[in-house]
Amino acid sequence: GVLFIFIPWAFILTWLGRIVVVLVLGPQNMLWDVFSSADTKNTDDEHRIKHLLAERWFQVRCQQEKAGKLKAFRHVLFGKYSTSVPPMTWTPHQDVPLPAS
């Protein structure tokens, strides 16, 4: 037990951690990706689906940016006087218009 006191554990664990990180996340993983995915070919359907998904993600991102810009613009225009109004009425009864109206 006394022998373990004199071993530089901080130095050993630091370098052991560095070696593990390099082995797990190192540049040799690029070679693994190149050789493991060389035999798989993407079909036209996969390319079409990827393109559609990328286009949809772009549309969603644009909509989110527009919504953020609109909110910022409203804040500039109205400041503390802008409030959010709930889109639905929470009444206990259901309002149905009469046929005569």
Backbone as a ProteinNet text record, in pm:
[ID]
protein_1_A
[PRIMARY]
GVLFIFIPWAFILTWLGRIVVVLVLGPQNMLWDVFSSADTKNTDDEHRIKHLLAERWFQVRCQQEKAGKLKAFRHVLFGKYSTSVPPMTWTPHQDVPLPAS
[TERTIARY]
79.1	0	84.1	200.8	285.4	348.7	367	428.4	342.2	208.9	119.6	121.5	171.1	180.6	284.8	390.9	501	484	377.6	351.2	283.1	330.2	270	136.9	29.9	-99	-154.3	-133.9	-186.8	-123.2	7.6	77.8	31.9	22.9	-16	-158.7	-251.6	-391.3	-410.8	-335.6	-345.4	-304	-189.1	-141.5	-223.1	-273	-361.3	-489.6	-544.5	-663.1	-634.8	-521	-485.4	-470.5	-407.8	-389.2	-523.2	-612.2	-744.8	-821.1	-815.4	-886.3	-830.5	-699.6	-640.7	-678	-679.4	-714.6	-861.7	-948.1	-1092	-1132.5	-1077.7	-1120.2	-1015.2	-912.8	-800.9	-826.9	-725.7	-739.9	-755.3	-723.6	-739.5	-886.4	-978.4	-1120.3	-1163	-1092.9	-1123.4	-1097.3	-987.7	-958.5	-1063.1	-1105.2	-1210.1	-1338.3	-1375.8	-1495.9	-1481.7	-1365.1	-1344.6	-1354.5	-1289.4	-1288.3	-1416.8	-1485.1	-1608.1	-1725.9	-1725.2	-1836.7	-1807	-1694.6	-1659.4	-1751.9	-1801.9	-1884.5	-2033.3	-2073.8	-2214.2	-2234.7	-2326.4	-2358.2	-2496.4	-2510.3	-2640.3	-2721	-2845.5	-2931.7	-2991.4	-3059.7	-3122.8	-3232.1	-3302.2	-3406.9	-3348.6	-3235.4	-3172.3	-3127.9	-3073.1	-3031.8	-3153.1	-3262.6	-3383.5	-3438.8	-3441.5	-3492	-3402.3	-3270.6	-3177.7	-3197.3	-3217.8	-3239.6	-3370	-3475.8	-3603.7	-3593.9	-3523.7	-3507.6	-3424.4	-3318.2	-3235.4	-3315.8	-3398.9	-3481.5	-3584.2	-3643	-3742.1	-3676	-3556	-3485.1	-3454	-3417.9	-3390.5	-3516.8	-3631.3	-3757.2	-3793.4	-3777	-3808.8	-3718.2	-3589.4	-3495.4	-3532.3	-3572.5	-3613.6	-3738.7	-3834.9	-3955.9	-3924	-3832.6	-3794.4	-3724.3	-3639.2	-3571.9	-3672.1	-3769.6	-3871.6	-3953.9	-3989.6	-4066.7	-3985.9	-3858.2	-3773.3	-3759.2	-3744.3	-3733.8	-3863.6	-3977.5	-4106.1	-4125.7	-4084.4	-4096.9	-4008.4	-3886.3	-3796.3	-3850.8	-3909.5	-3966.3	-4084.6	-4169.2	-4281.9	-4233.3	-4126.4	-4071.5	-4018.9	-3956.6	-3906.2	-4022.6	-4127	-4239.9	-4323.1	-4357.9	-4455.2	-4395	-4275.4	-4207.5	-4284.7	-4303.3	-4369	-4519	-4573.6	-4718.1	-4762.6	-4669.9	-4710.9	-4731.9	-4844.7	-4877.2	-4919.1	-4903.6	-4947.1	-5089.1	-5175	-5314.4	-5332.1	-5395.5	-5413	-5502.1	-5468.2	-5542.8	-5680.1	-5705.9	-5833.7	-5903.5	-6033.1	-6107.3	-6132.8	-6108.2	-6123.4	-6252	-6364	-6491.9	-6547.3	-6629.7	-6682	-6788.6	-6844.2	-6944.6	-6891.1	-6947.8	-6901.9	-6990.7	-6927.1	-7001.9	-7027.1	-7154.4	-7192.2	-7280.5	-7247.5	-7332	-7468	-7568.2	-7702.6	-7716.2	-7807.1	-7825	-7878.8	-7948.3	-8005.6	-7900.5	-7785.2	-7686.4	-7601.9
-119	0	126.5	122.1	240	268.6	166.5	182.7	269.1	261	337.2	487.2	525.5	667	735.7	665.5	724.9	720.7	660.2	655.2	785.4	852.6	979.9	956.8	941.4	904	1013.2	1138.4	1246.1	1241.5	1221.3	1214.3	1092.9	978.5	854.7	863.6	911.4	919.7	1025.7	1135.2	1237.8	1181	1115.2	1062.7	942.9	864.2	754	807.7	913.6	976.5	1033.6	1098	1154	1044	934.3	823.7	762.8	746.6	691.2	783.5	913.1	1007.8	1003.6	998.2	992.8	862.7	752.2	624.8	618.7	678.7	673	777.8	898.4	1008.1	1050.2	972.3	1012.6	1007.9	1045.3	1052.4	916.2	809.1	677.7	643.3	714.3	690.1	732.1	827.4	865.6	747.3	678.5	560.7	452.2	434.2	336.2	371.5	499.5	541.4	520.1	550.2	536.7	389.8	302.1	161.9	88.5	130.6	60.7	103.8	224.9	270.1	263.1	202.5	195.2	100.8	-3.6	-100.6	-63.6	33.7	73.7	188	171	273.8	329	459.7	522.8	514	479.4	470.3	607.7	617.9	744.4	782.4	682	710.8	773.3	721	776.2	919.9	946.1	1082.7	1175.6	1128.1	1210	1239.5	1137.8	1156.5	1251.9	1237	1327.8	1471.3	1487	1620.8	1680.2	1599.9	1649.1	1687.2	1604.9	1636.2	1762.5	1776.9	1896.8	2020.7	2009.1	2121.3	2156.4	2054.9	2079.6	2144.2	2097.4	2157.9	2304.5	2333.7	2471.6	2556.8	2504.2	2578.3	2603.8	2503.8	2519.4	2624	2619	2716.9	2858.1	2873.6	3005.4	3054.6	2964.6	3003.8	3047.4	2976.4	3014.2	3149.3	3174.2	3303.5	3415.9	3392.7	3494.6	3522.4	3417.3	3436.1	3516.2	3486.5	3561.9	3707.3	3732.4	3870	3945.9	3879.5	3944	3978.1	3888.5	3914.2	4031.8	4036	4146.9	4278.6	4274.2	4393.5	4444.9	4351.6	4391.2	4452.4	4397	4451.7	4593.2	4616.5	4750.8	4847.9	4804.1	4893	4923.4	4819.7	4836.4	4830.2	4776.5	4774.3	4699	4764.6	4696.3	4684.3	4749.9	4745.6	4625.1	4547.1	4428.8	4313.4	4250.7	4136.2	4021.2	3902.8	3786.6	3750.8	3740	3706.4	3559.2	3483.7	3341.6	3322.8	3228	3211.4	3148.1	3089.6	3022.4	3085.1	3077.3	3123	3002.2	3020.4	2910.4	2928.3	2927.7	2940.4	2802	2788.8	2656.3	2607.6	2695.4	2652.6	2674.6	2600.6	2610.1	2706.8	2804.9	2903	2850.6	2828.9	2783.9	2890.5	2941.5	3045.8	2990.2	3076.3	3037.2	3038.6	2953.8	2953.5	3085.8	3162.8	3289.8	3400.4	3381.4	3488.1	3485
0	0	0	66.5	75.1	-61	-141.5	-272.5	-364.1	-351.6	-436.9	-407	-291.9	-258.9	-346.5	-383.1	-457.2	-608.8	-657	-801.7	-841.8	-947.4	-990.4	-1064.7	-987.3	-1045.6	-1137.2	-1105.3	-1189.9	-1328.7	-1333.4	-1461.1	-1542.1	-1476.5	-1545	-1596.8	-1515.7	-1558.1	-1666.1	-1659.2	-1763.3	-1898.1	-1902.8	-2030.3	-2076.9	-1984	-2021.6	-2085.9	-2029.7	-2088.8	-2226	-2243.3	-2373.5	-2479.1	-2442.2	-2536.4	-2574.6	-2478.8	-2508.5	-2602.4	-2579.2	-2666	-2807	-2823.1	-2956.7	-3026.6	-2954	-3016.4	-3055.4	-2975.4	-3004	-3107	-3097.5	-3184.1	-3285.6	-3302.4	-3385.8	-3534.9	-3613.9	-3759.6	-3825.7	-3756.6	-3816.4	-3838.7	-3772.6	-3794.4	-3934.7	-3995	-4132.2	-4225.2	-4203.5	-4285.4	-4264.2	-4141.9	-4112.4	-4187.3	-4191.2	-4261.7	-4411.9	-4466	-4610.6	-4651.5	-4578.7	-4618.1	-4581.3	-4477.1	-4439.3	-4525.3	-4579	-4660.7	-4810.1	-4848.4	-4990.3	-5065.8	-5000.8	-5070.9	-5071.9	-4996.3	-4995.1	-5092.2	-5183.4	-5282.1	-5252	-5259.4	-5239	-5367.6	-5354.1	-5470.7	-5500	-5611.9	-5649	-5549.9	-5496.7	-5398.8	-5272.6	-5229.2	-5109.4	-5134.2	-5251.3	-5284.2	-5288.3	-5345.7	-5354.5	-5215.7	-5129.2	-4993.1	-4915.8	-4930.2	-4861.5	-4909	-5039.6	-5094.1	-5042	-5036.5	-4984.7	-4837.5	-4759.5	-4617.6	-4597.9	-4675.9	-4664.2	-4702.9	-4806.6	-4848	-4741	-4678.3	-4572	-4451.1	-4414.2	-4301.6	-4330.6	-4454.9	-4492.6	-4480.2	-4523.4	-4513.1	-4367	-4283.4	-4140.7	-4077.2	-4111.4	-4056.2	-4100.8	-4227.4	-4277.4	-4205.1	-4181.5	-4109.8	-3967.2	-3902.3	-3766.5	-3765.4	-3864.4	-3871.6	-3895.3	-3983.5	-4010.5	-3885.5	-3811.1	-3688.6	-3585.6	-3573.9	-3481.1	-3521.5	-3652.8	-3700.8	-3677.1	-3699.9	-3678	-3530.9	-3442.7	-3299.1	-3258.2	-3310.6	-3279.3	-3334.8	-3454.7	-3515.7	-3434.1	-3387.7	-3302.8	-3171.8	-3119.1	-2994.5	-3016	-3130.6	-3160.7	-3178.6	-3249.2	-3276.3	-3151.9	-3076.5	-2968.5	-2829	-2815.3	-2686.1	-2579.9	-2465.9	-2354.4	-2374.6	-2477.3	-2498.3	-2580.1	-2631.6	-2707.1	-2609.9	-2621.6	-2537	-2626.8	-2577.3	-2654.1	-2611.4	-2708	-2683.7	-2715.9	-2627.8	-2657.3	-2780.3	-2865.4	-2989.6	-2971.5	-2857.1	-2834.7	-2715.4	-2714.8	-2598.2	-2508.5	-2383.4	-2288.3	-2207.8	-2276.2	-2209.1	-2179.9	-2075	-2041.6	-2139.3	-2218.1	-2315.3	-2456.9	-2550.3	-2687.4	-2763.3	-2827.5	-2904.2	-3045.1	-3075.8	-3208.3	-3269.1	-3387	-3445.7	-3487.2	-3471.7	-3509.8	-3661	-3715.6	-3859.5	-3913.7	-3830.5	-3876.1	-3885.3	-3826.4	-3829.1	-3952.5
[MASK]
+++++++++++++++++++++++++++++++++++++++++++++++++++++++++++++++++++++++++++++++++++++++++++++++++++++

